[in-house]
mmCIF file of C-alpha atoms and ligand atoms in Angstrom:
data_model
loop_
_atom_site.group_PDB
_atom_site.id
_atom_site.type_symbol
_atom_site.label_atom_id
_atom_site.label_comp_id
_atom_site.label_asym_id
_atom_site.label_seq_id
_atom_site.Cartn_x
_atom_site.Cartn_y
_atom_site.Cartn_z
ATOM 1 C CA MET A 1327 -43.124 26.663 -24.907
ATOM 2 C CA TYR A 1328 -39.471 26.025 -25.661
ATOM 3 C CA LYS A 1329 -38.120 22.795 -24.260
ATOM 4 C CA GLU A 1330 -35.417 22.639 -21.635
ATOM 5 C CA LEU A 1331 -31.953 22.837 -23.171
ATOM 6 C CA ASN A 1332 -30.715 19.338 -23.869
ATOM 7 C CA PRO A 1333 -27.662 19.288 -26.131
ATOM 8 C CA PRO A 1334 -26.727 15.926 -27.691
ATOM 9 C CA SER A 1335 -23.855 13.983 -26.187
ATOM 10 C CA ARG A 1336 -20.825 14.447 -28.430
ATOM 11 C CA ILE A 1337 -17.197 13.469 -28.539
ATOM 12 C CA LEU A 1338 -15.430 16.582 -29.765
ATOM 13 C CA MET A 1339 -12.554 15.494 -31.989
ATOM 14 C CA GLY A 1340 -12.512 18.417 -34.381
ATOM 15 C CA PRO A 1341 -10.234 21.467 -34.494
ATOM 16 C CA GLY A 1342 -11.910 22.858 -31.349
ATOM 17 C CA PRO A 1343 -13.794 23.206 -29.137
ATOM 18 C CA SER A 1344 -12.677 20.067 -27.333
ATOM 19 C CA ASP A 1345 -14.514 18.147 -24.631
ATOM 20 C CA VAL A 1346 -14.635 19.955 -21.321
ATOM 21 C CA HIS A 1347 -13.571 18.191 -18.131
ATOM 22 C CA PRO A 1348 -16.486 17.674 -15.682
ATOM 23 C CA ARG A 1349 -14.571 19.585 -13.026
ATOM 24 C CA VAL A 1350 -14.457 22.615 -15.322
ATOM 25 C CA LEU A 1351 -18.200 22.388 -15.953
ATOM 26 C CA LYS A 1352 -18.754 22.142 -12.224
ATOM 27 C CA ALA A 1353 -16.597 25.215 -11.590
ATOM 28 C CA MET A 1354 -18.757 27.165 -14.045
ATOM 29 C CA ALA A 1355 -21.880 26.309 -12.063
ATOM 30 C CA MET A 1356 -20.503 27.963 -8.905
ATOM 31 C CA PRO A 1357 -22.302 31.068 -7.628
ATOM 32 C CA LEU A 1358 -21.210 34.417 -8.998
ATOM 33 C CA VAL A 1359 -19.333 36.971 -6.970
ATOM 34 C CA GLY A 1360 -18.754 40.567 -7.991
ATOM 35 C CA HIS A 1361 -15.790 41.136 -10.265
ATOM 36 C CA LEU A 1362 -14.184 43.414 -7.678
ATOM 37 C CA ASP A 1363 -14.988 41.089 -4.769
ATOM 38 C CA PRO A 1364 -11.818 40.254 -2.830
ATOM 39 C CA SER A 1365 -12.453 36.568 -3.482
ATOM 40 C CA PHE A 1366 -12.526 37.199 -7.227
ATOM 41 C CA LEU A 1367 -9.361 39.266 -7.066
ATOM 42 C CA GLN A 1368 -7.681 36.264 -5.547
ATOM 43 C CA ILE A 1369 -9.026 34.079 -8.360
ATOM 44 C CA MET A 1370 -7.597 36.531 -10.904
ATOM 45 C CA ASN A 1371 -4.211 36.459 -9.189
ATOM 46 C CA GLU A 1372 -4.120 32.688 -9.030
ATOM 47 C CA THR A 1373 -5.210 32.440 -12.655
ATOM 48 C CA MET A 1374 -2.388 34.751 -13.736
ATOM 49 C CA GLU A 1375 0.097 32.519 -11.891
ATOM 50 C CA LEU A 1376 -1.336 29.412 -13.530
ATOM 51 C CA ILE A 1377 -1.212 31.032 -16.984
ATOM 52 C CA ARG A 1378 2.490 31.809 -16.405
ATOM 53 C CA MET A 1379 2.987 28.156 -15.477
ATOM 54 C CA VAL A 1380 1.561 26.779 -18.767
ATOM 55 C CA PHE A 1381 3.269 29.438 -20.853
ATOM 56 C CA GLU A 1382 6.504 28.690 -18.922
ATOM 57 C CA THR A 1383 7.221 32.354 -18.369
ATOM 58 C CA LYS A 1384 8.053 34.862 -15.704
ATOM 59 C CA ASN A 1385 6.472 37.653 -17.767
ATOM 60 C CA GLU A 1386 4.665 40.068 -15.502
ATOM 61 C CA LEU A 1387 2.206 41.141 -18.189
ATOM 62 C CA THR A 1388 0.336 37.839 -18.377
ATOM 63 C CA LEU A 1389 -3.441 37.715 -18.129
ATOM 64 C CA SER A 1390 -6.526 36.442 -19.875
ATOM 65 C CA MET A 1391 -8.412 38.595 -22.343
ATOM 66 C CA SER A 1392 -12.198 38.443 -22.374
ATOM 67 C CA GLY A 1393 -12.933 36.930 -25.756
ATOM 68 C CA THR A 1394 -11.900 33.898 -27.806
ATOM 69 C CA GLY A 1395 -8.507 33.204 -29.373
ATOM 70 C CA SER A 1396 -9.102 35.757 -32.098
ATOM 71 C CA ALA A 1397 -9.506 38.444 -29.424
ATOM 72 C CA GLY A 1398 -6.069 37.408 -28.164
ATOM 73 C CA MET A 1399 -4.700 37.729 -31.691
ATOM 74 C CA GLU A 1400 -6.225 41.165 -32.040
ATOM 75 C CA THR A 1401 -4.906 42.191 -28.592
ATOM 76 C CA VAL A 1402 -1.335 41.398 -29.589
ATOM 77 C CA PHE A 1403 -1.512 43.223 -32.913
ATOM 78 C CA VAL A 1404 -3.439 46.328 -31.852
ATOM 79 C CA ASN A 1405 -1.150 46.901 -28.887
ATOM 80 C CA ILE A 1406 2.166 46.268 -30.625
ATOM 81 C CA LEU A 1407 1.500 47.838 -34.004
ATOM 82 C CA GLU A 1408 0.999 51.489 -34.825
ATOM 83 C CA PRO A 1409 0.005 52.837 -38.233
ATOM 84 C CA GLY A 1410 2.903 52.596 -40.660
ATOM 85 C CA ASP A 1411 4.801 49.907 -38.679
ATOM 86 C CA LYS A 1412 6.260 47.042 -40.688
ATOM 87 C CA VAL A 1413 5.389 43.490 -39.663
ATOM 88 C CA ILE A 1414 6.473 40.192 -41.225
ATOM 89 C CA ILE A 1415 3.817 37.486 -41.026
ATOM 90 C CA GLY A 1416 4.289 33.802 -41.817
ATOM 91 C CA VAL A 1417 1.308 32.580 -43.826
ATOM 92 C CA ASN A 1418 1.007 28.799 -44.209
ATOM 93 C CA GLY A 1419 -2.619 28.368 -43.253
ATOM 94 C CA LEU A 1420 -5.834 30.093 -42.271
ATOM 95 C CA PHE A 1421 -4.591 31.625 -39.030
ATOM 96 C CA GLY A 1422 -1.509 33.202 -40.585
ATOM 97 C CA GLU A 1423 -3.886 34.646 -43.160
ATOM 98 C CA ARG A 1424 -6.108 36.001 -40.354
ATOM 99 C CA MET A 1425 -3.093 37.666 -38.715
ATOM 100 C CA THR A 1426 -2.395 39.599 -41.922
ATOM 101 C CA ASP A 1427 -5.972 40.856 -41.966
ATOM 102 C CA VAL A 1428 -5.790 41.964 -38.332
ATOM 103 C CA ALA A 1429 -2.396 43.669 -38.833
ATOM 104 C CA GLU A 1430 -3.622 45.511 -41.940
ATOM 105 C CA ARG A 1431 -6.565 46.827 -39.940
ATOM 106 C CA CYS A 1432 -4.023 48.323 -37.513
ATOM 107 C CA GLY A 1433 -2.635 50.324 -40.431
ATOM 108 C CA ALA A 1434 0.577 48.303 -40.491
ATOM 109 C CA GLU A 1435 2.573 47.476 -43.586
ATOM 110 C CA VAL A 1436 2.326 43.693 -43.849
ATOM 111 C CA ILE A 1437 5.155 41.678 -45.402
ATOM 112 C CA ARG A 1438 3.921 38.168 -46.167
ATOM 113 C CA VAL A 1439 6.236 35.173 -46.009
ATOM 114 C CA GLU A 1440 4.397 32.188 -47.407
ATOM 115 C CA ALA A 1441 4.587 28.409 -47.479
ATOM 116 C CA PRO A 1442 2.108 25.883 -48.887
ATOM 117 C CA TRP A 1443 -0.638 24.802 -46.475
ATOM 118 C CA GLY A 1444 0.727 21.890 -44.456
ATOM 119 C CA GLU A 1445 4.354 23.005 -44.625
ATOM 120 C CA ILE A 1446 6.265 25.242 -42.233
ATOM 121 C CA ILE A 1447 7.848 28.660 -42.629
ATOM 122 C CA GLN A 1448 11.610 28.171 -43.034
ATOM 123 C CA PRO A 1449 13.939 30.376 -40.946
ATOM 124 C CA GLU A 1450 15.799 31.334 -44.164
ATOM 125 C CA GLN A 1451 12.600 32.851 -45.523
ATOM 126 C CA ILE A 1452 12.273 35.040 -42.430
ATOM 127 C CA LYS A 1453 15.973 35.916 -42.623
ATOM 128 C CA ALA A 1454 15.619 37.009 -46.258
ATOM 129 C CA ALA A 1455 12.568 39.142 -45.437
ATOM 130 C CA LEU A 1456 14.328 40.787 -42.477
ATOM 131 C CA GLU A 1457 17.334 41.587 -44.666
ATOM 132 C CA LYS A 1458 15.217 42.964 -47.471
ATOM 133 C CA HIS A 1459 13.061 45.250 -45.317
ATOM 134 C CA ALA A 1460 14.716 47.633 -42.868
ATOM 135 C CA GLY A 1461 13.071 48.616 -39.592
ATOM 136 C CA VAL A 1462 10.653 45.718 -39.175
ATOM 137 C CA LYS A 1463 8.903 46.035 -35.803
ATOM 138 C CA ALA A 1464 7.637 42.483 -35.373
ATOM 139 C CA VAL A 1465 7.577 39.012 -36.896
ATOM 140 C CA ALA A 1466 4.630 36.675 -36.333
ATOM 141 C CA VAL A 1467 4.133 32.947 -36.856
ATOM 142 C CA VAL A 1468 1.527 30.354 -35.903
ATOM 143 C CA HIS A 1469 2.996 27.671 -33.628
ATOM 144 C CA ALA A 1470 0.298 25.051 -34.207
ATOM 145 C CA GLU A 1471 -1.553 25.769 -37.469
ATOM 146 C CA THR A 1472 -4.943 24.218 -36.752
ATOM 147 C CA SER A 1473 -6.054 24.574 -40.364
ATOM 148 C CA THR A 1474 -3.297 22.199 -41.549
ATOM 149 C CA GLY A 1475 -1.834 20.267 -38.598
ATOM 150 C CA ALA A 1476 1.682 21.695 -39.002
ATOM 151 C CA LEU A 1477 4.000 22.401 -36.071
ATOM 152 C CA GLN A 1478 6.172 25.477 -36.590
ATOM 153 C CA PRO A 1479 9.589 25.348 -34.863
ATOM 154 C CA LEU A 1480 10.177 28.627 -33.013
ATOM 155 C CA PHE A 1481 13.708 28.943 -31.727
ATOM 156 C CA GLU A 1482 15.665 29.624 -34.904
ATOM 157 C CA ILE A 1483 13.180 32.234 -36.087
ATOM 158 C CA SER A 1484 13.220 33.868 -32.658
ATOM 159 C CA ARG A 1485 17.003 34.222 -32.836
ATOM 160 C CA LEU A 1486 16.837 35.873 -36.266
ATOM 161 C CA VAL A 1487 14.062 38.221 -35.181
ATOM 162 C CA HIS A 1488 16.054 39.429 -32.184
ATOM 163 C CA GLU A 1489 19.226 39.848 -34.234
ATOM 164 C CA HIS A 1490 17.196 42.416 -36.152
ATOM 165 C CA ASP A 1491 15.820 44.048 -32.989
ATOM 166 C CA ALA A 1492 12.264 43.084 -33.799
ATOM 167 C CA LEU A 1493 9.603 41.535 -31.579
ATOM 168 C CA PHE A 1494 8.625 37.882 -31.932
ATOM 169 C CA ILE A 1495 4.871 37.193 -31.948
ATOM 170 C CA VAL A 1496 3.506 33.652 -31.671
ATOM 171 C CA ASP A 1497 -0.017 32.253 -32.021
ATOM 172 C CA ALA A 1498 -0.255 29.451 -29.445
ATOM 173 C CA VAL A 1499 -4.020 28.983 -29.539
ATOM 174 C CA THR A 1500 -3.837 25.275 -30.333
ATOM 175 C CA SER A 1501 -0.411 24.552 -28.853
ATOM 176 C CA LEU A 1502 -0.826 25.751 -25.262
ATOM 177 C CA GLY A 1503 -1.539 22.823 -22.950
ATOM 178 C CA GLY A 1504 -0.935 20.323 -25.759
ATOM 179 C CA ILE A 1505 2.726 20.709 -26.670
ATOM 180 C CA LYS A 1506 5.608 22.730 -25.273
ATOM 181 C CA VAL A 1507 5.339 26.444 -26.027
ATOM 182 C CA GLY A 1508 8.239 27.611 -23.808
ATOM 183 C CA ILE A 1509 7.772 31.379 -23.904
ATOM 184 C CA ASP A 1510 10.956 32.277 -21.988
ATOM 185 C CA GLU A 1511 13.110 29.555 -23.539
ATOM 186 C CA ASN A 1512 12.078 30.524 -27.062
ATOM 187 C CA GLU A 1513 12.237 34.230 -26.222
ATOM 188 C CA VAL A 1514 8.751 34.914 -27.480
ATOM 189 C CA ASP A 1515 7.765 38.569 -26.967
ATOM 190 C CA ALA A 1516 4.020 38.375 -27.380
ATOM 191 C CA CYS A 1517 1.811 35.326 -27.395
ATOM 192 C CA TYR A 1518 -1.884 34.524 -27.224
ATOM 193 C CA SER A 1519 -3.887 31.365 -26.766
ATOM 194 C CA GLY A 1520 -7.473 30.247 -26.273
ATOM 195 C CA THR A 1521 -9.440 28.245 -23.751
ATOM 196 C CA GLN A 1522 -11.217 25.727 -26.002
ATOM 197 C CA LYS A 1523 -8.389 23.857 -27.670
ATOM 198 C CA CYS A 1524 -5.894 21.944 -25.507
ATOM 199 C CA LEU A 1525 -6.916 23.694 -22.284
ATOM 200 C CA SER A 1526 -10.323 22.042 -22.610
ATOM 201 C CA ALA A 1527 -12.477 24.810 -21.228
ATOM 202 C CA PRO A 1528 -15.324 26.326 -23.239
ATOM 203 C CA PRO A 1529 -14.445 29.101 -25.709
ATOM 204 C CA GLY A 1530 -14.464 32.550 -24.159
ATOM 205 C CA LEU A 1531 -11.082 33.641 -22.827
ATOM 206 C CA SER A 1532 -7.690 34.194 -24.347
ATOM 207 C CA PRO A 1533 -4.569 33.934 -22.180
ATOM 208 C CA VAL A 1534 -1.878 36.368 -23.357
ATOM 209 C CA THR A 1535 1.680 37.126 -22.291
ATOM 210 C CA PHE A 1536 4.139 39.916 -23.140
ATOM 211 C CA SER A 1537 7.899 40.070 -22.505
ATOM 212 C CA LYS A 1538 9.723 43.056 -20.986
ATOM 213 C CA ARG A 1539 10.879 43.974 -24.476
ATOM 214 C CA ALA A 1540 7.278 43.997 -25.695
ATOM 215 C CA GLN A 1541 6.197 46.053 -22.693
ATOM 216 C CA GLU A 1542 8.861 48.622 -23.498
ATOM 217 C CA ALA A 1543 7.536 48.813 -27.055
ATOM 218 C CA LEU A 1544 4.019 49.376 -25.684
ATOM 219 C CA ALA A 1545 5.284 52.161 -23.443
ATOM 220 C CA LYS A 1546 6.919 53.885 -26.422
ATOM 221 C CA ARG A 1547 3.742 54.122 -28.463
ATOM 222 C CA THR A 1548 2.971 57.572 -29.765
ATOM 223 C CA SER A 1549 -0.645 56.866 -30.757
ATOM 224 C CA LYS A 1550 -3.590 55.501 -28.801
ATOM 225 C CA VAL A 1551 -4.375 51.796 -29.210
ATOM 226 C CA GLN A 1552 -7.161 51.693 -31.815
ATOM 227 C CA SER A 1553 -9.309 49.341 -29.709
ATOM 228 C CA TRP A 1554 -10.674 50.574 -26.398
ATOM 229 C CA TYR A 1555 -11.667 47.095 -25.244
ATOM 230 C CA LEU A 1556 -8.308 45.474 -25.931
ATOM 231 C CA ASP A 1557 -6.038 48.321 -24.796
ATOM 232 C CA LEU A 1558 -3.543 46.731 -22.413
ATOM 233 C CA SER A 1559 -2.528 50.035 -20.857
ATOM 234 C CA MET A 1560 -5.992 50.140 -19.274
ATOM 235 C CA LEU A 1561 -6.372 46.394 -18.734
ATOM 236 C CA GLN A 1562 -3.125 46.286 -16.766
ATOM 237 C CA ASN A 1563 -4.746 48.545 -14.202
ATOM 238 C CA TYR A 1564 -7.699 46.191 -13.934
ATOM 239 C CA TRP A 1565 -5.612 43.033 -13.534
ATOM 240 C CA GLY A 1566 -2.824 44.822 -11.620
ATOM 241 C CA GLN A 1567 -2.688 46.277 -8.115
ATOM 242 C CA GLU A 1568 -4.974 49.218 -8.913
ATOM 243 C CA ARG A 1569 -7.976 47.027 -9.738
ATOM 244 C CA PHE A 1570 -9.393 49.856 -11.736
ATOM 245 C CA TYR A 1571 -12.749 48.999 -13.304
ATOM 246 C CA HIS A 1572 -12.353 48.504 -17.039
ATOM 247 C CA HIS A 1573 -14.977 45.965 -18.129
ATOM 248 C CA THR A 1574 -16.710 43.243 -16.145
ATOM 249 C CA ALA A 1575 -14.587 40.115 -16.389
ATOM 250 C CA PRO A 1576 -16.663 37.061 -17.434
ATOM 251 C CA ILE A 1577 -16.701 35.568 -13.938
ATOM 252 C CA SER A 1578 -17.820 32.013 -14.745
ATOM 253 C CA MET A 1579 -15.362 31.683 -17.608
ATOM 254 C CA ASN A 1580 -12.584 32.742 -15.268
ATOM 255 C CA TYR A 1581 -13.678 30.008 -12.859
ATOM 256 C CA ALA A 1582 -13.493 27.611 -15.807
ATOM 257 C CA LEU A 1583 -10.029 28.699 -16.891
ATOM 258 C CA ARG A 1584 -8.658 28.490 -13.370
ATOM 259 C CA GLU A 1585 -9.973 24.941 -12.981
ATOM 260 C CA ALA A 1586 -8.734 23.909 -16.442
ATOM 261 C CA LEU A 1587 -5.251 25.206 -15.612
ATOM 262 C CA ARG A 1588 -5.353 23.538 -12.211
ATOM 263 C CA LEU A 1589 -6.013 20.238 -14.026
ATOM 264 C CA VAL A 1590 -2.924 20.811 -16.188
ATOM 265 C CA ALA A 1591 -0.869 21.589 -13.079
ATOM 266 C CA GLU A 1592 -2.158 18.451 -11.360
ATOM 267 C CA GLU A 1593 -1.323 16.209 -14.289
ATOM 268 C CA GLY A 1594 2.002 17.996 -14.769
ATOM 269 C CA LEU A 1595 2.872 20.114 -17.776
ATOM 270 C CA GLU A 1596 5.322 17.577 -19.225
ATOM 271 C CA GLN A 1597 2.940 14.682 -18.632
ATOM 272 C CA THR A 1598 0.244 16.631 -20.475
ATOM 273 C CA TRP A 1599 2.514 17.032 -23.503
ATOM 274 C CA GLU A 1600 3.518 13.369 -23.324
ATOM 275 C CA ARG A 1601 -0.131 12.311 -23.359
ATOM 276 C CA HIS A 1602 -0.801 14.400 -26.448
ATOM 277 C CA TRP A 1603 2.251 13.014 -28.245
ATOM 278 C CA LYS A 1604 1.476 9.420 -27.316
ATOM 279 C CA PHE A 1605 -2.160 9.331 -28.334
ATOM 280 C CA GLY A 1606 -1.621 11.662 -31.311
ATOM 281 C CA LYS A 1607 1.012 9.295 -32.715
ATOM 282 C CA ALA A 1608 -1.275 6.352 -31.995
ATOM 283 C CA LEU A 1609 -4.105 7.970 -33.957
ATOM 284 C CA GLN A 1610 -1.742 8.695 -36.831
ATOM 285 C CA ALA A 1611 -0.452 5.102 -36.862
ATOM 286 C CA GLY A 1612 -4.049 3.846 -36.905
ATOM 287 C CA LEU A 1613 -4.980 6.091 -39.834
ATOM 288 C CA GLU A 1614 -1.933 5.006 -41.828
ATOM 289 C CA ALA A 1615 -2.691 1.336 -41.111
ATOM 290 C CA MET A 1616 -6.055 2.006 -42.723
ATOM 291 C CA GLY A 1617 -4.202 2.941 -45.898
ATOM 292 C CA LEU A 1618 -4.899 6.654 -45.508
ATOM 293 C CA SER A 1619 -2.205 9.272 -45.981
ATOM 294 C CA LEU A 1620 -1.429 12.106 -43.614
ATOM 295 C CA HIS A 1621 -1.130 15.579 -45.072
ATOM 296 C CA VAL A 1622 1.818 16.926 -43.041
ATOM 297 C CA ALA A 1623 5.357 15.482 -43.243
ATOM 298 C CA GLU A 1624 6.160 13.431 -40.150
ATOM 299 C CA GLU A 1625 8.751 15.778 -38.666
ATOM 300 C CA TYR A 1626 6.330 18.721 -38.595
ATOM 301 C CA ARG A 1627 3.208 16.820 -37.589
ATOM 302 C CA LEU A 1628 1.237 18.051 -34.592
ATOM 303 C CA PRO A 1629 -0.066 15.402 -32.187
ATOM 304 C CA GLN A 1630 -3.210 17.313 -31.197
ATOM 305 C CA LEU A 1631 -4.463 18.035 -34.735
ATOM 306 C CA THR A 1632 -4.035 15.555 -37.537
ATOM 307 C CA SER A 1633 -4.998 16.265 -41.107
ATOM 308 C CA VAL A 1634 -5.636 13.156 -43.155
ATOM 309 C CA ARG A 1635 -6.228 13.134 -46.914
ATOM 310 C CA ILE A 1636 -9.634 12.076 -48.160
ATOM 311 C CA PRO A 1637 -9.452 8.996 -50.382
ATOM 312 C CA GLU A 1638 -10.494 9.294 -54.049
ATOM 313 C CA GLY A 1639 -14.199 9.255 -54.658
ATOM 314 C CA ILE A 1640 -15.269 9.566 -51.001
ATOM 315 C CA ASP A 1641 -17.925 12.150 -50.140
ATOM 316 C CA GLU A 1642 -16.104 13.786 -47.241
ATOM 317 C CA ALA A 1643 -19.079 15.679 -45.827
ATOM 318 C CA ALA A 1644 -21.245 12.534 -45.861
ATOM 319 C CA VAL A 1645 -18.613 10.679 -43.829
ATOM 320 C CA ARG A 1646 -18.459 13.453 -41.249
ATOM 321 C CA LYS A 1647 -22.251 13.581 -41.070
ATOM 322 C CA GLN A 1648 -22.452 9.840 -40.465
ATOM 323 C CA LEU A 1649 -19.764 9.971 -37.766
ATOM 324 C CA LEU A 1650 -21.727 12.685 -36.020
ATOM 325 C CA GLU A 1651 -25.173 11.167 -36.356
ATOM 326 C CA GLN A 1652 -24.348 7.524 -35.701
ATOM 327 C CA PHE A 1653 -21.492 7.786 -33.230
ATOM 328 C CA GLY A 1654 -21.724 11.339 -31.857
ATOM 329 C CA ILE A 1655 -18.166 12.013 -33.033
ATOM 330 C CA GLU A 1656 -17.336 15.451 -34.376
ATOM 331 C CA ILE A 1657 -14.322 15.911 -36.653
ATOM 332 C CA GLY A 1658 -13.494 18.855 -38.905
ATOM 333 C CA GLY A 1659 -13.382 19.289 -42.673
ATOM 334 C CA GLY A 1660 -10.699 21.152 -44.591
ATOM 335 C CA LEU A 1661 -10.523 24.947 -44.859
ATOM 336 C CA GLY A 1662 -9.147 27.277 -47.520
ATOM 337 C CA ALA A 1663 -6.560 25.534 -49.686
ATOM 338 C CA LEU A 1664 -7.447 22.202 -48.047
ATOM 339 C CA LYS A 1665 -11.210 22.458 -48.459
ATOM 340 C CA GLY A 1666 -12.578 19.094 -49.584
ATOM 341 C CA LYS A 1667 -9.080 17.587 -49.404
ATOM 342 C CA VAL A 1668 -8.595 16.615 -45.741
ATOM 343 C CA TRP A 1669 -10.374 15.774 -42.527
ATOM 344 C CA ARG A 1670 -8.998 17.400 -39.411
ATOM 345 C CA ILE A 1671 -9.017 15.266 -36.307
ATOM 346 C CA GLY A 1672 -8.372 16.873 -32.975
ATOM 347 C CA LEU A 1673 -7.100 15.158 -29.846
ATOM 348 C CA MET A 1674 -7.028 18.129 -27.573
ATOM 349 C CA GLY A 1675 -6.998 18.281 -23.809
ATOM 350 C CA TYR A 1676 -9.728 16.179 -22.236
ATOM 351 C CA SER A 1677 -10.632 14.738 -25.658
ATOM 352 C CA CYS A 1678 -7.137 13.245 -25.867
ATOM 353 C CA GLN A 1679 -7.895 9.812 -24.412
ATOM 354 C CA PRO A 1680 -7.150 6.343 -25.798
ATOM 355 C CA ARG A 1681 -10.791 5.285 -25.729
ATOM 356 C CA ASN A 1682 -11.656 8.168 -28.078
ATOM 357 C CA VAL A 1683 -8.892 7.172 -30.480
ATOM 358 C CA LEU A 1684 -10.084 3.564 -30.524
ATOM 359 C CA LEU A 1685 -13.726 4.507 -30.978
ATOM 360 C CA PHE A 1686 -12.923 6.979 -33.732
ATOM 361 C CA LEU A 1687 -10.699 4.604 -35.693
ATOM 362 C CA SER A 1688 -13.269 1.793 -35.557
ATOM 363 C CA ALA A 1689 -16.113 4.112 -36.466
ATOM 364 C CA LEU A 1690 -14.196 5.647 -39.368
ATOM 365 C CA ALA A 1691 -13.247 2.224 -40.741
ATOM 366 C CA GLN A 1692 -16.893 1.097 -40.640
ATOM 367 C CA VAL A 1693 -18.160 4.255 -42.302
ATOM 368 C CA LEU A 1694 -15.459 4.182 -44.985
ATOM 369 C CA GLU A 1695 -16.308 0.538 -45.789
ATOM 370 C CA GLN A 1696 -19.916 1.569 -46.324
ATOM 371 C CA HIS A 1697 -18.718 4.253 -48.714
ATOM 372 C CA GLY A 1698 -16.836 1.649 -50.717
ATOM 373 C CA TYR A 1699 -13.320 2.183 -49.370
ATOM 374 C CA LYS A 1700 -11.667 -1.148 -48.528
ATOM 375 C CA THR A 1701 -9.923 -1.067 -45.187
ATOM 376 C CA SER A 1702 -9.384 -3.048 -42.044
ATOM 377 C CA SER A 1703 -10.588 -1.790 -38.720
ATOM 378 C CA ASN A 1704 -8.666 -4.539 -36.970
ATOM 379 C CA GLU A 1705 -5.298 -3.595 -38.390
ATOM 380 C CA SER A 1706 -5.910 0.042 -37.666
ATOM 381 C CA CYS A 1707 -6.782 -0.559 -34.010
ATOM 382 C CA ALA A 1708 -3.869 -2.979 -33.659
ATOM 383 C CA ALA A 1709 -1.462 -0.329 -35.002
ATOM 384 C CA MET A 1710 -2.898 2.185 -32.569
ATOM 385 C CA LEU A 1711 -2.565 -0.142 -29.561
ATOM 386 C CA GLU A 1712 0.940 -1.155 -30.615
ATOM 387 C CA THR A 1713 1.971 2.523 -30.614
ATOM 388 C CA ILE A 1714 0.609 3.057 -27.121
ATOM 389 C CA TYR A 1715 1.459 -0.184 -25.364
ATOM 390 C CA GLY A 1716 4.299 -1.520 -27.534
HETATM 391 C C1 PLP B 1980 -8.878 28.465 -33.042
HETATM 392 C C2 PLP B 1980 -7.689 29.273 -33.437
HETATM 393 C C3 PLP B 1980 -7.695 30.679 -33.441
HETATM 394 C C4 PLP B 1980 -8.933 31.484 -33.203
HETATM 395 O O1 PLP B 1980 -9.519 31.228 -32.007
HETATM 396 P P1 PLP B 1980 -11.082 31.487 -31.771
HETATM 397 O O2 PLP B 1980 -11.232 30.993 -30.379
HETATM 398 O O3 PLP B 1980 -11.811 30.655 -32.778
HETATM 399 O O4 PLP B 1980 -11.329 32.923 -31.918
HETATM 400 C C5 PLP B 1980 -6.529 31.342 -33.747
HETATM 401 N N1 PLP B 1980 -5.399 30.667 -34.053
HETATM 402 C C6 PLP B 1980 -5.351 29.319 -34.079
HETATM 403 C C7 PLP B 1980 -4.084 28.631 -34.425
HETATM 404 C C8 PLP B 1980 -6.500 28.588 -33.778
HETATM 405 O O5 PLP B 1980 -6.461 27.257 -33.807
#
């Protein structure tokens, strides 16, 4: 017979998923109700309000898609783009690259604006692309590029996009609940996120939001949305007043998201961001005190995902394996252009706690010493504590 499920105890400090708060796990263990049960309808309504709160938006069309962050990405592109539409996409990491693939599958003409992995897309690059190509329908960027650790400023690009009457699309999968996204302030027209990064719920849902301008563009479509499952014109009737059956919402995941968002509301949105900044900076100070160098320039460095360069001659996979096996700590390796070059350390949501930073820094210093890299665990932890407590 198969044994009872007994997953190992881990500290999730990779690029996601992050550790899940016990209250979220408890919410998921609650009994099911039907997805059209009046009590579930109330849960859906409350969840929509809470999603608006974290996105900082009044957008009516705000709901959670059934699927992970990539389903949110696909939702935005399949609904906004029709075959032949032009879209400018900022590519400075894996997720920008994924957006181009999704947009091409919609039959759109993709105009790539690129920057090296770890850098940001400059507003001038977007400006030049908008001036070169007439009739661009949308411009998309990744707010928090999880594959590199870079934080993309939004406002200036948003202004340029709207000057050219295009829609502004933002990937906020790793930013939402970790740093300010500010949908209304930044005039973002379409945005998607995910549950398992800074919202600290398991993977499975993708909160999305669309501005009035985006809704008007959806209403003007002349062709059917290519995806039945992700077609917002039908989903709006499921999440809206009609409550028209579309698909069965994943009930337990919706319990989880509601509880995760309630935790953010309880802590306070600003306090949540402050916590990420504080402990993210502390981690970064600790890594630098160890003599390691961070991949992203300080001004564009995310707090919730830090990419640190692997020292010469260190077997990066062996270090990660040892961290996992001996200390139960999961961190991520590099992807794409950064494969074999960096480790990616996440401090997202419930994982973003000082005790995790301290444990990770001490464990990494010990493991690196064993691999022949000379460092001081003491100095690293002191630098971390100094950053937090002054
Ligand atoms: C994780 C992530 C995604 C994809 O989300 P999945 O939940 O893995 O489908 C998209 N964009 C960014 C920036 C991410 O970090």
